């Protein structure tokens, strides 16, 4: 899961990475939302350049 700026309107969005594409030295991400029927994501605007990534979301579980 990553946070990135949308290539369409620069909104900051949270999506999961479905797959990656390398084009020379550039890395592009195909990002999808969990609700396909109403999520505006790579199905609508294509690959997201890796330079648009703001941060990676990490889940850290505590040991009890």
Coordinates of N, CA and C in Angstrom, one line a residue:
X1 N 0.9 -1.2 0.0 CA 0.0 0.0 0.0 C 0.9 1.2 0.0
X2 N 0.6 2.2 -0.9 CA 1.3 3.4 -0.9 C 0.4 4.6 -0.9
X3 N 1.0 5.8 -0.6 CA 0.4 7.1 -0.8 C 1.1 7.8 -1.9
X4 N 0.3 8.3 -2.9 CA 0.9 9.0 -4.0 C 0.0 10.1 -4.5
X5 N 0.7 10.9 -5.3 CA -0.1 12.0 -6.0 C -0.6 11.5 -7.3
X6 N -1.9 11.7 -7.5 CA -2.6 11.2 -8.7 C -2.0 11.9 -9.9
X7 N -1.7 11.1 -11.0 CA -1.1 11.8 -12.2 C -2.2 12.6 -12.9
X8 N -3.4 12.5 -12.5 CA -4.5 13.3 -13.2 C -4.6 14.7 -12.6
X9 N -4.8 14.8 -11.2 CA -5.1 16.0 -10.6 C -4.2 16.3 -9.4
X10 N -3.2 15.5 -9.1 CA -2.3 15.7 -8.0 C -2.9 15.5 -6.6
X11 N -4.1 15.0 -6.5 CA -4.7 14.6 -5.2 C -3.8 13.5 -4.6
X12 N -3.7 13.5 -3.3 CA -3.0 12.5 -2.6 C -4.0 11.4 -2.3
X13 N -3.6 10.2 -2.8 CA -4.5 9.0 -2.6 C -3.7 7.8 -2.0
X14 N -4.5 6.9 -1.5 CA -3.9 5.7 -0.9 C -4.5 4.5 -1.7
X15 N -3.6 3.7 -2.3 CA -3.9 2.5 -3.1 C -2.9 1.4 -2.9
X16 N -3.2 0.2 -3.3 CA -2.3 -0.9 -3.3 C -1.7 -1.1 -4.6
X17 N -0.4 -1.5 -4.6 CA 0.3 -1.8 -5.9 C -0.1 -3.1 -6.4
X18 N -0.6 -3.2 -7.6 CA -1.0 -4.5 -8.3 C 0.2 -5.0 -9.0
X19 N 0.9 -4.2 -9.8 CA 2.1 -4.7 -10.5 C 3.0 -3.5 -10.9
X20 N 4.2 -3.8 -11.3 CA 5.2 -2.8 -11.6 C 5.6 -2.9 -13.1
X21 N 6.1 -1.8 -13.7 CA 6.6 -1.8 -15.0 C 7.8 -1.0 -15.1
X22 N 8.9 -1.5 -15.7 CA 10.1 -0.8 -15.9 C 10.2 -0.3 -17.3
X23 N 10.5 1.0 -17.5 CA 10.6 1.6 -18.8 C 12.0 2.3 -18.8
X24 N 13.0 1.5 -19.2 CA 14.4 2.0 -19.1 C 14.8 2.2 -17.6
X25 N 15.1 3.4 -17.2 CA 15.4 3.6 -15.8 C 14.2 4.0 -14.9
X26 N 13.1 4.2 -15.5 CA 11.9 4.7 -14.8 C 11.1 3.4 -14.3
X27 N 10.5 3.6 -13.1 CA 9.6 2.6 -12.6 C 8.2 3.1 -12.5
X28 N 7.3 2.4 -13.0 CA 5.9 2.8 -13.0 C 5.0 1.7 -12.2
X29 N 4.0 2.2 -11.5 CA 3.2 1.4 -10.6 C 1.8 1.3 -11.1
X30 N 1.2 0.1 -11.2 CA -0.2 0.0 -11.5 C -0.9 -0.2 -10.2
X31 N -1.7 0.8 -9.7 CA -2.3 0.9 -8.4 C -3.8 0.8 -8.5
X32 N -4.3 0.0 -7.5 CA -5.8 -0.3 -7.5 C -6.3 0.0 -6.1
X33 N -7.6 0.4 -6.1 CA -8.3 0.6 -4.9 C -9.1 -0.7 -4.6
X34 N -9.5 -0.9 -3.4 CA -10.2 -2.1 -3.0 C -11.6 -2.2 -3.5
X35 N -12.3 -1.1 -3.8 CA -13.6 -1.1 -4.2 C -13.6 -0.8 -5.7
X36 N -13.5 -1.8 -6.6 CA -13.4 -1.6 -8.0 C -14.5 -0.8 -8.7
X37 N -15.7 -0.9 -8.1 CA -16.8 -0.2 -8.8 C -16.8 1.3 -8.6
X38 N -16.2 1.8 -7.6 CA -16.2 3.2 -7.4 C -14.8 3.8 -7.1
X39 N -13.7 3.0 -7.3 CA -12.4 3.5 -7.0 C -11.8 4.1 -8.3
X40 N -11.3 5.3 -8.2 CA -10.7 6.0 -9.3 C -9.2 5.7 -9.2
X41 N -8.6 4.8 -10.1 CA -7.3 4.3 -9.9 C -6.6 4.1 -11.3
X42 N -5.6 3.2 -11.3 CA -4.9 2.9 -12.6 C -5.8 2.3 -13.7
X43 N -6.9 1.8 -13.3 CA -7.9 1.3 -14.3 C -8.4 2.5 -15.1
X44 N -8.4 3.7 -14.5 CA -8.9 4.9 -15.2 C -7.7 5.7 -15.8
X45 N -6.6 5.8 -15.1 CA -5.6 6.7 -15.6 C -4.2 6.1 -15.9
X46 N -4.2 4.8 -15.8 CA -2.9 4.0 -16.2 C -1.9 4.0 -15.1
X47 N -0.7 3.8 -15.5 CA 0.5 3.6 -14.6 C 0.8 4.9 -13.9
X48 N 1.3 4.8 -12.7 CA 1.7 6.0 -11.9 C 3.2 6.0 -11.8
X49 N 3.9 7.1 -12.2 CA 5.3 7.2 -12.1 C 5.8 7.1 -10.6
X50 N 6.8 6.4 -10.4 CA 7.3 6.2 -9.0 C 7.7 7.5 -8.4
X51 N 8.0 8.5 -9.1 CA 8.3 9.8 -8.6 C 7.1 10.5 -7.9
X52 N 5.9 10.0 -8.1 CA 4.7 10.5 -7.5 C 4.4 9.9 -6.1
X53 N 5.2 8.9 -5.7 CA 5.0 8.2 -4.5 C 5.4 9.2 -3.3
X54 N 4.5 9.3 -2.3 CA 4.8 10.1 -1.2 C 5.4 9.3 -0.1
X55 N 4.8 8.1 0.2 CA 5.3 7.2 1.2 C 4.7 5.8 1.0
X56 N 5.3 4.8 1.7 CA 4.8 3.5 1.8 C 4.1 3.3 3.1
X57 N 3.0 2.6 3.1 CA 2.3 2.3 4.3 C 2.7 0.9 4.9
X58 N 3.1 0.9 6.1 CA 3.7 -0.3 6.7 C 2.8 -0.7 7.9
X59 N 2.4 -2.0 8.0 CA 1.6 -2.5 9.1 C 2.6 -3.2 10.1
X60 N 2.7 -2.6 11.3 CA 3.6 -3.3 12.3 C 2.7 -3.8 13.4
X61 N 2.7 -5.1 13.5 CA 1.9 -5.7 14.6 C 2.8 -5.9 15.8
X62 N 2.2 -5.6 17.0 CA 2.9 -5.7 18.2 C 2.8 -7.2 18.7
X63 N 3.9 -7.7 19.2 CA 3.9 -9.0 19.8 C 3.4 -8.9 21.2
X64 N 2.5 -9.8 21.6 CA 1.9 -9.7 22.9 C 2.3 -10.8 23.8

